[in-house]
Coordinates of C-alpha atoms in Angstrom, one line a residue:
X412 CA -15.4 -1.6 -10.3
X413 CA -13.3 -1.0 -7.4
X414 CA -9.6 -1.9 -8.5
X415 CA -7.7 -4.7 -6.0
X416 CA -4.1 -4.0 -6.3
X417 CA -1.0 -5.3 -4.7
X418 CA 2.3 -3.2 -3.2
X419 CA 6.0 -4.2 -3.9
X420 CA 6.1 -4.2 -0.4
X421 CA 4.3 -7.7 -0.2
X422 CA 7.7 -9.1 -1.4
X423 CA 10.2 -6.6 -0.2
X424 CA 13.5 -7.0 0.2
X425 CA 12.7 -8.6 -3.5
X426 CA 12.8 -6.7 -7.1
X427 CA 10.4 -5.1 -8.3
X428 CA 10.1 -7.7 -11.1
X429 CA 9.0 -10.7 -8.2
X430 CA 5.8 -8.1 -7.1
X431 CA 4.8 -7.3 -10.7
X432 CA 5.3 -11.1 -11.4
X433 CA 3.4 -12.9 -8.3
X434 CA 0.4 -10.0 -9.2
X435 CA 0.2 -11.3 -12.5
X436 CA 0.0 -15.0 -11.2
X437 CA -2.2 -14.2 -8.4
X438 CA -5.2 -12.1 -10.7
X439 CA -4.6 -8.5 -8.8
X440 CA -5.4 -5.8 -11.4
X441 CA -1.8 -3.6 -11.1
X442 CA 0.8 -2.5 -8.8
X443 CA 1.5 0.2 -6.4
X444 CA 5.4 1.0 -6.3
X445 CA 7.2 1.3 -2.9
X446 CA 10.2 3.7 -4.0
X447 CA 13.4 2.6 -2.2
X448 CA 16.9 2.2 -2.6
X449 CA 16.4 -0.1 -5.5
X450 CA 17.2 2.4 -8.9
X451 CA 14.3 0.2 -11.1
X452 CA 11.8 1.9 -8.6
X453 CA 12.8 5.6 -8.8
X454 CA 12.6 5.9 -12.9
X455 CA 9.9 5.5 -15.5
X456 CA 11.5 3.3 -18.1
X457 CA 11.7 -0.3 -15.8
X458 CA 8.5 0.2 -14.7
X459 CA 7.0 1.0 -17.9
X460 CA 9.0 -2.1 -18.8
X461 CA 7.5 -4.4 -16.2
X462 CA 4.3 -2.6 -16.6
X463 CA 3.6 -4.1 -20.1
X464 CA 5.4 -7.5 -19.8
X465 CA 2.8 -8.0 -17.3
X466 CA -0.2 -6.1 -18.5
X467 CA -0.6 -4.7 -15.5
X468 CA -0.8 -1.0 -14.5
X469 CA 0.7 0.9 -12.3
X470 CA -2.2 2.0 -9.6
X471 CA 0.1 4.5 -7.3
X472 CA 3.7 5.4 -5.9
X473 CA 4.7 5.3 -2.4
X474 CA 6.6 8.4 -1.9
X475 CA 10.0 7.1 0.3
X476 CA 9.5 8.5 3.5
X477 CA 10.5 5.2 5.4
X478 CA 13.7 5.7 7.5
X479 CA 15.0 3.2 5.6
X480 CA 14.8 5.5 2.5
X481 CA 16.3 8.7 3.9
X482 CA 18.5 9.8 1.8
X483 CA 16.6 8.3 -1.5
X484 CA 16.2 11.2 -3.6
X485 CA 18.1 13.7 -0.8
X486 CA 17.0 14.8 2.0
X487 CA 14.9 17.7 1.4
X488 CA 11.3 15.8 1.7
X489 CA 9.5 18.6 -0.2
X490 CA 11.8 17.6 -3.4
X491 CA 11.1 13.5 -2.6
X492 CA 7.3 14.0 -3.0
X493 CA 7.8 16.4 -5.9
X494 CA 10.2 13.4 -7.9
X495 CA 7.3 11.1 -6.2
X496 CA 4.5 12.5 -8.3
X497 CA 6.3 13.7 -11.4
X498 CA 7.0 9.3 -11.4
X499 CA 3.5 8.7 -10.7
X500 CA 2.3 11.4 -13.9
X501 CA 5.8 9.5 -16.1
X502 CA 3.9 5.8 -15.4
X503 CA 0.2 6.5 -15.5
X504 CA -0.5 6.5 -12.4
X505 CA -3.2 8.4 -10.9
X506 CA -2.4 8.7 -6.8
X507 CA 0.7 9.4 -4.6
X508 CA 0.7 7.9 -0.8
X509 CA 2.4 10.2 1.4
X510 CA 3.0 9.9 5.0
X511 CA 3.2 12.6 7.2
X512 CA 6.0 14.7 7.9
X513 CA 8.3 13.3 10.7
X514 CA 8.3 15.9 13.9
X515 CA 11.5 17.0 13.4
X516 CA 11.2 18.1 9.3
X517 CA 10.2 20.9 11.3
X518 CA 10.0 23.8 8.1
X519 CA 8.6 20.9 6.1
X520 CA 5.7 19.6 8.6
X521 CA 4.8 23.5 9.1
X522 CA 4.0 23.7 5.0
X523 CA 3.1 20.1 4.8
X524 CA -0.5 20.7 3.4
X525 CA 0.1 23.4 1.1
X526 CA 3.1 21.3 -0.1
X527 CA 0.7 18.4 -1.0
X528 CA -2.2 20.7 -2.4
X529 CA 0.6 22.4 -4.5
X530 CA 2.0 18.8 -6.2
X531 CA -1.1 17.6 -6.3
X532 CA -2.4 20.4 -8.7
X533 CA 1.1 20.3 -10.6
X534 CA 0.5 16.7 -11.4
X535 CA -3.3 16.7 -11.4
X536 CA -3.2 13.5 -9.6
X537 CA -4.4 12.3 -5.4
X538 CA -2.3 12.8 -2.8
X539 CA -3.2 10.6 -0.1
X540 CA -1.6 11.2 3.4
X541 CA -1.9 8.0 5.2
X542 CA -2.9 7.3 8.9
X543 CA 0.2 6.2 11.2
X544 CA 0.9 5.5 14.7
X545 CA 2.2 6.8 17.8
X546 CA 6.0 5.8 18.4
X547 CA 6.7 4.2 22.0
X548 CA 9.3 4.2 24.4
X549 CA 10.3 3.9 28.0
X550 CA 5.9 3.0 28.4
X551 CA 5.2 6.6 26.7
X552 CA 3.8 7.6 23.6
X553 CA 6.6 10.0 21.6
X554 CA 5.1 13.1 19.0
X555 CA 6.5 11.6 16.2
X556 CA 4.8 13.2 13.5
X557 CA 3.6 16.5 12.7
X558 CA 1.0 17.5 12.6
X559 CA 0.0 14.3 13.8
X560 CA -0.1 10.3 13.1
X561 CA -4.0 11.2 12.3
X562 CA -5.0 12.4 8.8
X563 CA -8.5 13.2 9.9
X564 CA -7.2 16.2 11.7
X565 CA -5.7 17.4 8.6
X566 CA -7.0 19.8 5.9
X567 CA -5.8 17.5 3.0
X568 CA -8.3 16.6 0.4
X569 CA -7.2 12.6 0.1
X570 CA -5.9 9.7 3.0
X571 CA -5.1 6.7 2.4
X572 CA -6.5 4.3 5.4
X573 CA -3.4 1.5 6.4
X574 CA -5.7 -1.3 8.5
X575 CA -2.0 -2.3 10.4
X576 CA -1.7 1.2 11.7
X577 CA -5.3 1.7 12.6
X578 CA -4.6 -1.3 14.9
X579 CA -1.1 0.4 16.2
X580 CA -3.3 3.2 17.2
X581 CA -5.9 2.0 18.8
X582 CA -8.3 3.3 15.7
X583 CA -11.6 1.6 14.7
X584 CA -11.2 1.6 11.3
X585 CA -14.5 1.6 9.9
X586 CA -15.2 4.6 12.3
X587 CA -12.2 6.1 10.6
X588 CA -13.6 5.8 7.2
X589 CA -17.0 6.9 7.9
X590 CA -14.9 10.3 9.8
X591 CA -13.2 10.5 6.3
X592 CA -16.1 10.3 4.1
X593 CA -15.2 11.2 0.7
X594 CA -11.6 12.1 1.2
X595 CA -10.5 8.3 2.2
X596 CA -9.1 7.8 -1.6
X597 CA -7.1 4.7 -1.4
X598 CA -6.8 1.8 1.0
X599 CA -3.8 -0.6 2.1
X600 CA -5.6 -3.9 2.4
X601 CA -3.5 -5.3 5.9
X602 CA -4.8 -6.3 9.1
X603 CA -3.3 -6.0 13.2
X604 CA -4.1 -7.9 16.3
X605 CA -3.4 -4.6 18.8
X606 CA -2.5 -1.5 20.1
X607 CA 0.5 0.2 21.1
X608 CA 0.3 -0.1 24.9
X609 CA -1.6 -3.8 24.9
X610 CA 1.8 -5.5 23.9
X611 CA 1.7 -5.1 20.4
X612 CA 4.9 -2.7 19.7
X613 CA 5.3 -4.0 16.0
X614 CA 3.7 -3.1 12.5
X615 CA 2.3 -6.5 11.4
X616 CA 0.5 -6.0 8.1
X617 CA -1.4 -8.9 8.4
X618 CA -3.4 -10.8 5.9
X619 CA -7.0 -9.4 5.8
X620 CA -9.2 -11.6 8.6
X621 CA -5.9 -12.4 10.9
X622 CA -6.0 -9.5 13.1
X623 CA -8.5 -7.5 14.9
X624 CA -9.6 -4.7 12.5
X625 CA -13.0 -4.7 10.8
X626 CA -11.5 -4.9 7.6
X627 CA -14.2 -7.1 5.5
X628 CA -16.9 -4.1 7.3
X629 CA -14.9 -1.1 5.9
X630 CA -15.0 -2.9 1.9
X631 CA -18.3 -4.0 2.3
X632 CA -19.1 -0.3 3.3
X633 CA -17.4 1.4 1.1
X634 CA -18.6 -1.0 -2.0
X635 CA -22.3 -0.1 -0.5
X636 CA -21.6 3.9 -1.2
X637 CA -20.1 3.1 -4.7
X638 CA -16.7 4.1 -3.8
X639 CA -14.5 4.8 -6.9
X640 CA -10.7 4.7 -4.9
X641 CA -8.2 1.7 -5.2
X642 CA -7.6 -1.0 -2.5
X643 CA -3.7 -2.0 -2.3
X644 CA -3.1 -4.9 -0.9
X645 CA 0.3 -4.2 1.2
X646 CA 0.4 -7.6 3.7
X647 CA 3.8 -9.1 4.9
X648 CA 4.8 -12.7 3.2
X649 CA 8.6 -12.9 4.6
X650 CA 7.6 -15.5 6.7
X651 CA 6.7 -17.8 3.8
X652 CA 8.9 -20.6 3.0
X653 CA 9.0 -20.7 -0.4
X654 CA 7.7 -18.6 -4.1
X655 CA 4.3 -21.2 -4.0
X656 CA 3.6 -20.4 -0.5
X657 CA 3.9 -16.7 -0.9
X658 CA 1.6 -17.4 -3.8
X659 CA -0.9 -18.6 -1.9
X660 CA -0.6 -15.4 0.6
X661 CA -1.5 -13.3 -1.9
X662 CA -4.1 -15.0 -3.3
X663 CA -6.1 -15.2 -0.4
X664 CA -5.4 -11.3 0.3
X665 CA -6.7 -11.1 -3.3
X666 CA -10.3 -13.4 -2.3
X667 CA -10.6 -11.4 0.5
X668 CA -10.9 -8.5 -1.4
X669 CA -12.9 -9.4 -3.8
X670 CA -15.2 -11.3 -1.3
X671 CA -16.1 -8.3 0.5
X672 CA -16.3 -5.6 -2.6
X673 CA -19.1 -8.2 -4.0
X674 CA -16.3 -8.7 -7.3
X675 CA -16.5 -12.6 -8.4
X676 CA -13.2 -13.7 -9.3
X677 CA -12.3 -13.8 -12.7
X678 CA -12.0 -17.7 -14.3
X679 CA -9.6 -16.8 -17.4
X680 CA -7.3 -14.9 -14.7
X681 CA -7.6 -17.7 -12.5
X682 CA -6.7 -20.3 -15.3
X683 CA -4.2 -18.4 -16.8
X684 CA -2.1 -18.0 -13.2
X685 CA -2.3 -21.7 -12.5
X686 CA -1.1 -22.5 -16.2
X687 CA 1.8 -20.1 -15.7
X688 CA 2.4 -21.4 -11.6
X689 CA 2.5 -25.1 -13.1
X690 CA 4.9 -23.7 -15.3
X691 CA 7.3 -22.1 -13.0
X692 CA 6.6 -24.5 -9.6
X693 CA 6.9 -27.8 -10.7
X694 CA 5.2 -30.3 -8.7
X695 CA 2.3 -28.1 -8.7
X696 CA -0.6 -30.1 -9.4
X697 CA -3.7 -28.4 -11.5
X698 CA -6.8 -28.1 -9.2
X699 CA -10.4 -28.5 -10.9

């Protein structure tokens, strides 16, 4: 059975504790950690911690590659995605998502494969390098990466596909998948509405079936081929107005997974969230 997870990003600039939390309520089956600035996500021993208060696993780490998380861990990005899988091997967890290497990590983008090959083996665990976008300004496309926004080009043996980022750039993203074949390893369940260039400038991470991607397609394709990797839901909910309606964000995410990977929602997960939601959301009422 393919595994449905859910990203701390889906409630970021919230704890980690929220994400583990709203996944239990919501039925996903574990967690892929996001490492930022926030210490509970760079060490073992919380997330262990919130891994069994919850009962849920932790799927994959997000190595911290955002600007935002520069300087988490240094700056030397060979020794971020080193600590990155030497967490992922400390939790359980059995894949790393990398992005690649920013133009100017110039020593670092040169070695970049051989650098994931190498940690990869260390840790026997997936390094997937996921698929990004080109950067615009002044009406041009920049080189932002190197040796490219486009994993498909690389010689890596795993890539995560990212639906919001397909959309950036202009990438069909079931075409994407079939190019990958068996080295797409893990998804990030999103959807976007365009392309850099059409108007569209920001990364929306959509909910599946809001955008323009043929996300249901890619699931129901890769379910057909028996496809063993994890799907990660990784959508944005900061426009929600309140804990119930984010909820209900991630629930649907959640359907639409299991809709289209033929998986029949589970009725003693289901049951057991809207016990525990009625017992944190009052005024919740119990639906039959």
């Amino acid at each position: 059975m393919i595994r449905v997870g859910m990203s701390t990003t889906c409630v970021y600039p919230l704890e980690p504790e929220h994400a583990f939390r709203l996944a239990k309520l919501a039925g996903y089956d574990g967690i892929e950690i996001m490492v930022t600035q926030e210490e509970s996500t760079q060490q073992p021993e919380p997330l262990l911690e919130l891994s069994r208060r919850y009962s849920l696993p932790i799927l994959s780490i997000h190595a911290p590659v955002l600007l935002l998380t520069h300087f988490v861990w240094g700056r030397d990005p060979r020794v971020k995605l080193d600590r990155t899988a030497a967490l992922a091997a400390a939790v359980g967890a059995d894949s790393v998502v990398v992005h690649p290497p920013f133009r100017w990590q110039a020593t670092y983008a040169t070695n970049f494969l051989s650098i994931v090959r190498e940690i990869s083996e260390k840790y026997d665990l997936e390094i997937a390098v996921e698929n990004m976008f080109p950067w615009r300004a002044a009406g041009r496309n920049m080189k932002a990466y190197a040796p490219g926004w486009d994993p498909r080009i690389m010689d890596c043996d795993a890539v995560t596909l990212d639906f919001s980022h397909a959309a950036l750039s202009g990438v069909d993203s079931l075409q994407f998948a079939n190019d990958l074949g068996d080295r797409l390893r893990h998804v990030h369940l999103c959807d976007g509405s365009g392309a850099i260039g059409e108007g569209q400038i920001f990364d929306e991470h959509l909910l599946p079936g809001h955008g323009r991607e043929p996300v249901a397609e890619v699931l129901e394709t890769l379910t057909a081929r028996g496809w063993t990797g994890s799907i990660v839901a990784e959508v944005n909910t900061r426009k929600a107005k309140s804990e119930r309606e984010r909820l209900e964000l991630l629930r649907e995410t959640l359907e639409f997974a299991r809709r289209h990977t033929q998986q029949t929602r589970r009725r003693r997960v289901l049951t057991r969230s809207r016990r525990a939601l009625e017992a944190i959301l009052p005024g919740h009422r119990h639906e039959a």
